PDB file as gemmi writes it, atoms N, CA and C in Angstrom:
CRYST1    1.000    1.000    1.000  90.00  90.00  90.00 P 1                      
ATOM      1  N   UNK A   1      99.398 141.360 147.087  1.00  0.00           N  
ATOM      2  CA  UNK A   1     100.637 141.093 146.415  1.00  0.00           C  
ATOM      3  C   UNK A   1     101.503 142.343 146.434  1.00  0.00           C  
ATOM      4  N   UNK A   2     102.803 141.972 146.371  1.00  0.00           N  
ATOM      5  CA  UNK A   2     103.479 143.206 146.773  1.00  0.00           C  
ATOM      6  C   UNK A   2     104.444 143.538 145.281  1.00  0.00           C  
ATOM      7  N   UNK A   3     104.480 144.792 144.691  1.00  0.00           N  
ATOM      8  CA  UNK A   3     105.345 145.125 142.913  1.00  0.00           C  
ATOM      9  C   UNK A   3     106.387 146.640 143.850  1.00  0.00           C  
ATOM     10  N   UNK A   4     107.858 145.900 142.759  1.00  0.00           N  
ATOM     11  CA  UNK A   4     108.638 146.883 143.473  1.00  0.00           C  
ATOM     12  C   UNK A   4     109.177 148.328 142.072  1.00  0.00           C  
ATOM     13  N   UNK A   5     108.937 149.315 142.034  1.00  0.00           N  
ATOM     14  CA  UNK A   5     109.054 150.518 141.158  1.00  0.00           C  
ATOM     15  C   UNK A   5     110.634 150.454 141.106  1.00  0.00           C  
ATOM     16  N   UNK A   6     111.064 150.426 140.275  1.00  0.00           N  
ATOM     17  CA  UNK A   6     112.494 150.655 140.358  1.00  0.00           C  
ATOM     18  C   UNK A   6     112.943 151.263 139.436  1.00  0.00           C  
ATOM     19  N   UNK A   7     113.338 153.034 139.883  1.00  0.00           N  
ATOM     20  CA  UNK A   7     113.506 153.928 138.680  1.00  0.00           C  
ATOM     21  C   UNK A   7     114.594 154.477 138.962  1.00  0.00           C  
ATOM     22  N   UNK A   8     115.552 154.714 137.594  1.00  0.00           N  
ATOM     23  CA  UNK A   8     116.658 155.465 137.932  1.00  0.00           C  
ATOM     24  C   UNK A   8     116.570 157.155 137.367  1.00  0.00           C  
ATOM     25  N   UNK A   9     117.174 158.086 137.525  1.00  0.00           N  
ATOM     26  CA  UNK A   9     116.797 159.098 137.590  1.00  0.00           C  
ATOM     27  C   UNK A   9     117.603 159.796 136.035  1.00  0.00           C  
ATOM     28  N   UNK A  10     116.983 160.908 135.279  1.00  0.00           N  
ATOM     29  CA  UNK A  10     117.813 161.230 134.217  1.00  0.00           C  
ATOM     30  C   UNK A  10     118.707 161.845 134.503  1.00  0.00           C  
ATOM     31  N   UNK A  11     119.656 161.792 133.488  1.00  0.00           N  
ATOM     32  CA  UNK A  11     120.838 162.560 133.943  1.00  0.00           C  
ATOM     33  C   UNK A  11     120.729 164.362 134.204  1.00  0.00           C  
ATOM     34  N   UNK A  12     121.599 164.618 135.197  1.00  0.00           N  
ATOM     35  CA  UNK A  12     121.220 166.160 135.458  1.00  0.00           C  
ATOM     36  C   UNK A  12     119.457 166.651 136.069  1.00  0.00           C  
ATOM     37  N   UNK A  13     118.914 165.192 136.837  1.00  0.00           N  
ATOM     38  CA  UNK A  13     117.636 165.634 137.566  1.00  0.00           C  
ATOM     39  C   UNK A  13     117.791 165.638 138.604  1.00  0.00           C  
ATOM     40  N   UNK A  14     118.800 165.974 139.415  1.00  0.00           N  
ATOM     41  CA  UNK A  14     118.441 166.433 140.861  1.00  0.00           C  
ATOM     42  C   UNK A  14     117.649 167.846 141.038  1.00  0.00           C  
ATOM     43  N   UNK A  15     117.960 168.712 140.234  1.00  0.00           N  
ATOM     44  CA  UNK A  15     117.437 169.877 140.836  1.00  0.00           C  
ATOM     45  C   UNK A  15     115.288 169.443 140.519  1.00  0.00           C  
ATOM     46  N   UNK A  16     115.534 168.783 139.305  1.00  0.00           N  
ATOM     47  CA  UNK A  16     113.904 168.703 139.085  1.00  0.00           C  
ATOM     48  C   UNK A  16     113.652 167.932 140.273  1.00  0.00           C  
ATOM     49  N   UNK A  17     114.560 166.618 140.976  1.00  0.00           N  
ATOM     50  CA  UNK A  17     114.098 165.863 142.071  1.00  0.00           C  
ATOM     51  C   UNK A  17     113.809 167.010 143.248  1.00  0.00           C  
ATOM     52  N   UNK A  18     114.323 167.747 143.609  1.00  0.00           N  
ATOM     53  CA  UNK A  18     114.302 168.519 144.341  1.00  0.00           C  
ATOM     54  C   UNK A  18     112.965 169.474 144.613  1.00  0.00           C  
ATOM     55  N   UNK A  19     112.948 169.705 143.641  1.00  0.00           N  
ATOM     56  CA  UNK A  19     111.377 170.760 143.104  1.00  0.00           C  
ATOM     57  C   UNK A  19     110.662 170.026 143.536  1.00  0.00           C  
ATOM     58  N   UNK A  20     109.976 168.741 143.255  1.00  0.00           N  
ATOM     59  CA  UNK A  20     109.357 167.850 143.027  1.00  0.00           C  
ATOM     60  C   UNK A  20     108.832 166.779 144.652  1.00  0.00           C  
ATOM     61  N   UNK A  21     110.278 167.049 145.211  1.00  0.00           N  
ATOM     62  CA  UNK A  21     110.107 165.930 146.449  1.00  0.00           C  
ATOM     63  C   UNK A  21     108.791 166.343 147.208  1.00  0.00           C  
ATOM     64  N   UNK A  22     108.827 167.679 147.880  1.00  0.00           N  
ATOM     65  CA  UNK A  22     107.520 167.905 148.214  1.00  0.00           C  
ATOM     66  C   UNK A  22     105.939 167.011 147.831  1.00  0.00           C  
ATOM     67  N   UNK A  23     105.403 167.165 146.364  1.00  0.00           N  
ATOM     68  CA  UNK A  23     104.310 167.078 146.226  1.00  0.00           C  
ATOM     69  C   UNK A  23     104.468 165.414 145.933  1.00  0.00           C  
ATOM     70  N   UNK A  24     105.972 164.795 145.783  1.00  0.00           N  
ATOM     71  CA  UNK A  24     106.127 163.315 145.624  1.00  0.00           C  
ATOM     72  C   UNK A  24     106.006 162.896 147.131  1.00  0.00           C  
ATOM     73  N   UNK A  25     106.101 163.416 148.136  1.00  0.00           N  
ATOM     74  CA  UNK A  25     105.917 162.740 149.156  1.00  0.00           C  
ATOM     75  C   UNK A  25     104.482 162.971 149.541  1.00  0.00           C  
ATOM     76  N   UNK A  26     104.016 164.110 149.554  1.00  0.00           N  
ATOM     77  CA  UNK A  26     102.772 164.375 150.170  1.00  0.00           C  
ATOM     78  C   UNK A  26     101.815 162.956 149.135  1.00  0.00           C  
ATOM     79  N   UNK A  27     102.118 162.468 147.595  1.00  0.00           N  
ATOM     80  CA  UNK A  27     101.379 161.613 146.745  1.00  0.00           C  
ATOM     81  C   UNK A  27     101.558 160.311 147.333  1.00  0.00           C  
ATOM     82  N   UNK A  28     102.963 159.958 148.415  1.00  0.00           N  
ATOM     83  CA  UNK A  28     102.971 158.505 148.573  1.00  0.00           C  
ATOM     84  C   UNK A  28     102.549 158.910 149.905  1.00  0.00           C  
ATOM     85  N   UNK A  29     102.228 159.678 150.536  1.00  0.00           N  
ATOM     86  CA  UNK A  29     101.715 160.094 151.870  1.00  0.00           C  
ATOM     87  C   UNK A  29     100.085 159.306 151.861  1.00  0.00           C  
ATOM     88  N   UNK A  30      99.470 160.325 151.024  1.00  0.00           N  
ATOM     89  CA  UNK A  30      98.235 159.404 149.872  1.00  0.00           C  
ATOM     90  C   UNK A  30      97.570 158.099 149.959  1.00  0.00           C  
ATOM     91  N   UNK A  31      98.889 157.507 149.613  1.00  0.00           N  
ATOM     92  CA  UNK A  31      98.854 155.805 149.049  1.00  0.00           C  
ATOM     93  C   UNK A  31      98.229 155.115 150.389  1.00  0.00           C  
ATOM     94  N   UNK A  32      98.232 155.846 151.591  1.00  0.00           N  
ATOM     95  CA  UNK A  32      98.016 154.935 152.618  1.00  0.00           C  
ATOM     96  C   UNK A  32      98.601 153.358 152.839  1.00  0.00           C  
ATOM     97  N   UNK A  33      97.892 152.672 152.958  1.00  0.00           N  
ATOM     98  CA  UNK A  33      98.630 151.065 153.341  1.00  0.00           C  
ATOM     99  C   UNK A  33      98.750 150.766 151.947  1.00  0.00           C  
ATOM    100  N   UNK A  34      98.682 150.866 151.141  1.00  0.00           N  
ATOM    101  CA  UNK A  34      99.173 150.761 149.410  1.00  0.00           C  
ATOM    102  C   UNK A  34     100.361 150.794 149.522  1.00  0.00           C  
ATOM    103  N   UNK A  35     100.875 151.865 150.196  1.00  0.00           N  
ATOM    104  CA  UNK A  35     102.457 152.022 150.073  1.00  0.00           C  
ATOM    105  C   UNK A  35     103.610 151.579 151.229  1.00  0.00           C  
ATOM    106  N   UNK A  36     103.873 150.248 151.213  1.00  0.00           N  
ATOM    107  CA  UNK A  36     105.020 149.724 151.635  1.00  0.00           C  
ATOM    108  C   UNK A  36     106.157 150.573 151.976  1.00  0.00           C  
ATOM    109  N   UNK A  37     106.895 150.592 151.384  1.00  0.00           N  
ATOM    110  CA  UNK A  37     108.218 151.281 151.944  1.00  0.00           C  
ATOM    111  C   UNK A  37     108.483 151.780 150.378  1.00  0.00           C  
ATOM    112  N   UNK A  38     109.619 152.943 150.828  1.00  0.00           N  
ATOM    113  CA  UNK A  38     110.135 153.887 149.409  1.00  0.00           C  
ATOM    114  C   UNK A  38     111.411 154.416 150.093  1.00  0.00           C  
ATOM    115  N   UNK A  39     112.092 154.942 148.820  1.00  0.00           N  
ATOM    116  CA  UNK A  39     113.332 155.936 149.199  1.00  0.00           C  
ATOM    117  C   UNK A  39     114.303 155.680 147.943  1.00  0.00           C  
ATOM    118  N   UNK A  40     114.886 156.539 148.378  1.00  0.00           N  
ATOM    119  CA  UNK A  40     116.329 157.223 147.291  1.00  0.00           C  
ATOM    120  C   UNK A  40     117.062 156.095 147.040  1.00  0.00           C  
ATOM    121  N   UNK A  41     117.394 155.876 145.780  1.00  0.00           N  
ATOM    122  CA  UNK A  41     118.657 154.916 145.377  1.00  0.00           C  
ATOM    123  C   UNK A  41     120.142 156.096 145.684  1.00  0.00           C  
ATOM    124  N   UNK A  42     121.097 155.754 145.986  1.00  0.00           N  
ATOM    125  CA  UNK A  42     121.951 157.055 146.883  1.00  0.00           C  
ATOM    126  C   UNK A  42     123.457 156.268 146.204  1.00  0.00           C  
ATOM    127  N   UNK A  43     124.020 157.382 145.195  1.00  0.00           N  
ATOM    128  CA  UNK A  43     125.266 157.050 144.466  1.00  0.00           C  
ATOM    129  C   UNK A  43     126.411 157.211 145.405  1.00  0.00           C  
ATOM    130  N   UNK A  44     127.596 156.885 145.242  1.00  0.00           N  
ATOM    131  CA  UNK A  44     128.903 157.219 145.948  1.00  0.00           C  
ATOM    132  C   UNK A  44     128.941 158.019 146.879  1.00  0.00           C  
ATOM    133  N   UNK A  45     128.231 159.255 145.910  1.00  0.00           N  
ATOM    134  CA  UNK A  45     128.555 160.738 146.582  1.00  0.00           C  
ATOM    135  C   UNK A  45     127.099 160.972 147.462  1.00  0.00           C  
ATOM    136  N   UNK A  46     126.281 159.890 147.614  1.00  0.00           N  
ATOM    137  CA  UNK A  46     125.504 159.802 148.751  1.00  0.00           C  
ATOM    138  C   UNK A  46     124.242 160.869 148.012  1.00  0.00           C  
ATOM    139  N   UNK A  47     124.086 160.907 146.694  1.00  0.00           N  
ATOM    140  CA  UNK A  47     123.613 161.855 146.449  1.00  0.00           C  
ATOM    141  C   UNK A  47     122.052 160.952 145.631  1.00  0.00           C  
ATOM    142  N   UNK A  48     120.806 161.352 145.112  1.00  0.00           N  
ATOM    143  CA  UNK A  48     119.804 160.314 144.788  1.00  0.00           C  
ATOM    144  C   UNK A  48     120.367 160.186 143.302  1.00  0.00           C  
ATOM    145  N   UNK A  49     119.617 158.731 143.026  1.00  0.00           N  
ATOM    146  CA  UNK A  49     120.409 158.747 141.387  1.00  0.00           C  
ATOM    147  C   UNK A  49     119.185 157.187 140.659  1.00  0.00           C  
ATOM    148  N   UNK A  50     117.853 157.526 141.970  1.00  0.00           N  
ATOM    149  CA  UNK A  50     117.065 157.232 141.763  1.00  0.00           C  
ATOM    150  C   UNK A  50     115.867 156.670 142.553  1.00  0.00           C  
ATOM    151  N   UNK A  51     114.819 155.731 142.495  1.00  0.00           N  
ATOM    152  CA  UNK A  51     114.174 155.166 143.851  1.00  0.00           C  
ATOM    153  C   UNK A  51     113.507 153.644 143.723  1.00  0.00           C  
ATOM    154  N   UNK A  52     113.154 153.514 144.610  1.00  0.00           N  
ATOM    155  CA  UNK A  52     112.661 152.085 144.834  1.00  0.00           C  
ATOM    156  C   UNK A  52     111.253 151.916 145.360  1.00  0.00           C  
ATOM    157  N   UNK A  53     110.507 151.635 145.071  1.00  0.00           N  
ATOM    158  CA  UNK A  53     108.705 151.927 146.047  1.00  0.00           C  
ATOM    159  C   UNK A  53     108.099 151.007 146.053  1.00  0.00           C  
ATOM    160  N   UNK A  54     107.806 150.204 146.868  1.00  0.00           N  
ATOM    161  CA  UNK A  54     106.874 149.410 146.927  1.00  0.00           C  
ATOM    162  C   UNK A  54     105.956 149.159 147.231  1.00  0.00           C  
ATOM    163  N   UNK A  55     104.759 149.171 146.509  1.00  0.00           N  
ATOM    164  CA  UNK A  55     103.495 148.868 146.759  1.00  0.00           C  
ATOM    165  C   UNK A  55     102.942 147.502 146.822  1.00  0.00           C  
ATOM    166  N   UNK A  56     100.944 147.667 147.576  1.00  0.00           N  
ATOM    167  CA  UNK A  56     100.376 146.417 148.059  1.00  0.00           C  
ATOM    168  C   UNK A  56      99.555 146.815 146.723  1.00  0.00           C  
ATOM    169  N   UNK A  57      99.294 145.621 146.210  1.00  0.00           N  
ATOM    170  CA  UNK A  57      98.273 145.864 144.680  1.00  0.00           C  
ATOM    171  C   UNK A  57      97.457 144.482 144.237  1.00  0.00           C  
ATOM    172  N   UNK A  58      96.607 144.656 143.957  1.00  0.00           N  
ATOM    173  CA  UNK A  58      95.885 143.274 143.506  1.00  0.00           C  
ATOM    174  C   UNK A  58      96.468 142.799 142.514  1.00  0.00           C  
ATOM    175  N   UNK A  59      97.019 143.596 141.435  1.00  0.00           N  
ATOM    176  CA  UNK A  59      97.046 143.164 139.891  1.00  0.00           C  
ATOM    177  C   UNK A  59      98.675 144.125 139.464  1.00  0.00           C  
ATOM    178  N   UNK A  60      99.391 143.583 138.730  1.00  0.00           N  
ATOM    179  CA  UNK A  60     100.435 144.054 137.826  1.00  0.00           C  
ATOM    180  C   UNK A  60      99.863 145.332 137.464  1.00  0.00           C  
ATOM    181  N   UNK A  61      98.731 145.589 137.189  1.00  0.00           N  
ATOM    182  CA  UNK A  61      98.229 147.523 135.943  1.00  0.00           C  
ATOM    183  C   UNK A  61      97.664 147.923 137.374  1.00  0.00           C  
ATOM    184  N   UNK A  62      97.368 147.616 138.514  1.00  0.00           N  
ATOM    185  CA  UNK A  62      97.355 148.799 139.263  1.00  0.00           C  
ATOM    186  C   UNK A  62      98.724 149.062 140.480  1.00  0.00           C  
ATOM    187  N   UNK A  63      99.572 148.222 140.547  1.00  0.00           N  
ATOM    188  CA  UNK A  63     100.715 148.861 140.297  1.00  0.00           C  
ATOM    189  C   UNK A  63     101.559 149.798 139.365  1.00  0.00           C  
ATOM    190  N   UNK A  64     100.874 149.163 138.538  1.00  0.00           N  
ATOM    191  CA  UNK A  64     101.930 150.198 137.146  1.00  0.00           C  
ATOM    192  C   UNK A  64     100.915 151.314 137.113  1.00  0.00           C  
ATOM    193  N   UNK A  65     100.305 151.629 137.381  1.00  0.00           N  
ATOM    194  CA  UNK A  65      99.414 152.939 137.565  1.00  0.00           C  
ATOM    195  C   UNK A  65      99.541 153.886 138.484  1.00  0.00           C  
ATOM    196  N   UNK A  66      99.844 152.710 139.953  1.00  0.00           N  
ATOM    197  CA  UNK A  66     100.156 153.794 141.536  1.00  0.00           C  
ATOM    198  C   UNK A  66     101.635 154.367 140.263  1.00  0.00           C  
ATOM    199  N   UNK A  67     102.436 153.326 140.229  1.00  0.00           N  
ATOM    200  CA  UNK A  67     103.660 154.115 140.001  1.00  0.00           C  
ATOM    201  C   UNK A  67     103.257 155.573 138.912  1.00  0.00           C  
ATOM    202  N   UNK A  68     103.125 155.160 137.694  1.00  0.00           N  
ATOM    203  CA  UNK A  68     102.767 156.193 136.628  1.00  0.00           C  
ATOM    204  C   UNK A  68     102.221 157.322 137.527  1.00  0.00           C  
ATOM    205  N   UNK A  69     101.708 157.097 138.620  1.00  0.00           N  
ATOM    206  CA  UNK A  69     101.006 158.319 139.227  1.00  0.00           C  
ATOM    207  C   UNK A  69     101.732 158.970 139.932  1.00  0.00           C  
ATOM    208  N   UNK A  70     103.161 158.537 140.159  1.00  0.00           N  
ATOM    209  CA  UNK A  70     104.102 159.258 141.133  1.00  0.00           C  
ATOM    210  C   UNK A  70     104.837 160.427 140.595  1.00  0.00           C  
ATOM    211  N   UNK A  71     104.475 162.061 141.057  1.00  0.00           N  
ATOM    212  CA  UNK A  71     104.482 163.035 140.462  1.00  0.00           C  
ATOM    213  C   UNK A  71     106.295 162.693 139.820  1.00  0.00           C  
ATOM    214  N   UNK A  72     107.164 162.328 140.458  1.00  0.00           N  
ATOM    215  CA  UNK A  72     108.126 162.752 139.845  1.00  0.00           C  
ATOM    216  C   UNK A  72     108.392 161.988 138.214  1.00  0.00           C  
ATOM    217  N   UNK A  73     107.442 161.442 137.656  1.00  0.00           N  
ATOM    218  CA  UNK A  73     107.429 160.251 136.754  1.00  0.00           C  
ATOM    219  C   UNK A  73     106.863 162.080 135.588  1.00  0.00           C  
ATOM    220  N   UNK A  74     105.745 162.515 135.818  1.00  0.00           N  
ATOM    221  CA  UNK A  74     105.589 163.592 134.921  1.00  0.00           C  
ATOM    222  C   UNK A  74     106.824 164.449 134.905  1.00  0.00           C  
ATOM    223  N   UNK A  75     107.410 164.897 135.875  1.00  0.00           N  
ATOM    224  CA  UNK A  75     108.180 165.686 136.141  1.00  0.00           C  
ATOM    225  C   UNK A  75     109.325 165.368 135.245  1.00  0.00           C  
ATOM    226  N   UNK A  76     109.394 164.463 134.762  1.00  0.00           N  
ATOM    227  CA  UNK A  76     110.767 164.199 134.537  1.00  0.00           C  
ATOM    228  C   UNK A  76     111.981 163.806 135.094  1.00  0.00           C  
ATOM    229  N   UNK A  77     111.312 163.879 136.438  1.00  0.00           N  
ATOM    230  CA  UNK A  77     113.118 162.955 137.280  1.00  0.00           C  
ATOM    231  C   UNK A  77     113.349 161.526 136.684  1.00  0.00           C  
ATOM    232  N   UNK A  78     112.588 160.658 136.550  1.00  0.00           N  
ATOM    233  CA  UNK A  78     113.401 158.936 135.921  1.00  0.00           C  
ATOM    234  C   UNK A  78     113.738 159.475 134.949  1.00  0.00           C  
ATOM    235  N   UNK A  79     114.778 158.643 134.291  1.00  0.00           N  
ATOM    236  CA  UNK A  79     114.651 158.399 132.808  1.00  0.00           C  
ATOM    237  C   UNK A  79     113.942 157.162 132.649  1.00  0.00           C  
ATOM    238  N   UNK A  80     113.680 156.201 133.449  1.00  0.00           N  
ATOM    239  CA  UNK A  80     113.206 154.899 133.136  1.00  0.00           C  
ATOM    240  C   UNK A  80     113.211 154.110 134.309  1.00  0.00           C  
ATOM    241  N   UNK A  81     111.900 153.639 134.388  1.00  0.00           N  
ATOM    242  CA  UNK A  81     111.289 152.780 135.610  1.00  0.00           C  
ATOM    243  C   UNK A  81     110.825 151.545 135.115  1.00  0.00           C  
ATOM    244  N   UNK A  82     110.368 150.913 135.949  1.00  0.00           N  
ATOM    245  CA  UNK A  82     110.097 149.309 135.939  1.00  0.00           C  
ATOM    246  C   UNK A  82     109.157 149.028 137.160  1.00  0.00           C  
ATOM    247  N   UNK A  83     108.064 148.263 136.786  1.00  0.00           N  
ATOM    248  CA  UNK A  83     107.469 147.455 137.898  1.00  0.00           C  
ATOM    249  C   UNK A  83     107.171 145.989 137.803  1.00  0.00           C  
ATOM    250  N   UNK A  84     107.842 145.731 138.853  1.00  0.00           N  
ATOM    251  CA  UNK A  84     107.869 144.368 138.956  1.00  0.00           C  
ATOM    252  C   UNK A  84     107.561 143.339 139.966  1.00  0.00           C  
ATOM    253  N   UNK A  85     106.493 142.392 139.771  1.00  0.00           N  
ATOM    254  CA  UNK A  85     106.334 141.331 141.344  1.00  0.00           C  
ATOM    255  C   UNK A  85     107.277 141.153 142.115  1.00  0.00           C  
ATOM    256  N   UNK A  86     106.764 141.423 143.452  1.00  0.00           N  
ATOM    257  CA  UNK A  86     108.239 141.291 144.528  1.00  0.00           C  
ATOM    258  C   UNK A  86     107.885 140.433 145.569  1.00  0.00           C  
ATOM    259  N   UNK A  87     108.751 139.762 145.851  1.00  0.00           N  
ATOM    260  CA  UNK A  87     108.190 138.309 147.207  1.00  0.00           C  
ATOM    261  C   UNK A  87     109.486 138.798 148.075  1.00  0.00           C  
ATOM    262  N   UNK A  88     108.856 139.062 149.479  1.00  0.00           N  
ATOM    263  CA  UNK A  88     109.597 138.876 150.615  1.00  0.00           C  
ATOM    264  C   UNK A  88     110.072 137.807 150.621  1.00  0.00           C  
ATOM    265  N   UNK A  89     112.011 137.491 150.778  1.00  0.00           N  
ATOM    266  CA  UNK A  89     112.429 136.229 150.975  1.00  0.00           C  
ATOM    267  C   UNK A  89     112.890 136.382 152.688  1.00  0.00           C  
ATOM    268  N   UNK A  90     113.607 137.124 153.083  1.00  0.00           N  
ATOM    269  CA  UNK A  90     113.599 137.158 154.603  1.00  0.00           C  
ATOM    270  C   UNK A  90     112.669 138.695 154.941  1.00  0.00           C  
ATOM    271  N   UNK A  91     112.462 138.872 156.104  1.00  0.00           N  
ATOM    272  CA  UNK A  91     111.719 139.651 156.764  1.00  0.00           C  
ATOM    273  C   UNK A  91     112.128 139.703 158.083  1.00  0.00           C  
ATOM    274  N   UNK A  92     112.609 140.998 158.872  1.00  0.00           N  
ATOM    275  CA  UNK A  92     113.346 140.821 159.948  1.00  0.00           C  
ATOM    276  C   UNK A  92     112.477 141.902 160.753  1.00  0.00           C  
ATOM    277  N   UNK A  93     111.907 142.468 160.281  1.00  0.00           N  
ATOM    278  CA  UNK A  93     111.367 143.961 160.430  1.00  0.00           C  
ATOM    279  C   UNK A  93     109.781 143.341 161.705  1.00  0.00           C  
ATOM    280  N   UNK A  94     109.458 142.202 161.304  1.00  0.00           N  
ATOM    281  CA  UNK A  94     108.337 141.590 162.187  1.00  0.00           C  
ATOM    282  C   UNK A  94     106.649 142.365 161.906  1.00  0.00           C  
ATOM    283  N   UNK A  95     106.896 143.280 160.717  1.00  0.00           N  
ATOM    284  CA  UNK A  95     105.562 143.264 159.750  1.00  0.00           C  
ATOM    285  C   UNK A  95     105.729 142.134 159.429  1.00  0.00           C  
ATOM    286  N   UNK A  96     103.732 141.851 159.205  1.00  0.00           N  
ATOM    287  CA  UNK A  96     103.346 140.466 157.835  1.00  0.00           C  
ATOM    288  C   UNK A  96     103.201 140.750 156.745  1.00  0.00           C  
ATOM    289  N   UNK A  97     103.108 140.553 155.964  1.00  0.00           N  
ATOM    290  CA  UNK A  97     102.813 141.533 154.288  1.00  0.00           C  
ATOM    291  C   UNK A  97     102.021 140.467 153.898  1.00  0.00           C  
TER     292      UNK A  97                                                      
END                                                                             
């Protein structure tokens, strides 16, 4: 089953995003086939202002756990995330999930 993280970032955390991206990528590096696709929510000014991640998970709490485990969640970059069941409605990409 596939849960999508959807966190927006606190105000004035780019520089903590920044610090942080390193050991947040090397953690979804990690995830192996757990981890679907990820990346920056990207404001006007093209700048992050938050992210999106999606993981493969048996159950709702070990999604909400990969996420909780994503360094920038200690760090302080969200102010507030969400995980939630996600169903592919089109798929163009020609992965199966």
């Amino acid at each position: 089953m596939l849960y999508a993280m959807i966190a927006k970032d606190a105000p004035g955390a780019l520089q903590k995003r920044l610090d942080t991206r390193p050991v947040h990528l090397d953690h979804l590096k990690s995830l192996g086939k757990k981890l679907v696709f990820a990346g920056a929510l990207l404001n006007a000014d093209e700048q992050p202002e938050g992210s999106i991640v999606v993981f493969e998970a048996e159950t709702l709490a070990e999604a909400e756990a990969l996420a909780a485990a994503d360094p920038f969640v200690p760090a302080g970059v969200f102010a507030s995330y969400e995980v939630k069941r996600w169903r592919i409605a089109i798929n163009t990409t020609g992965v199966e999930f």
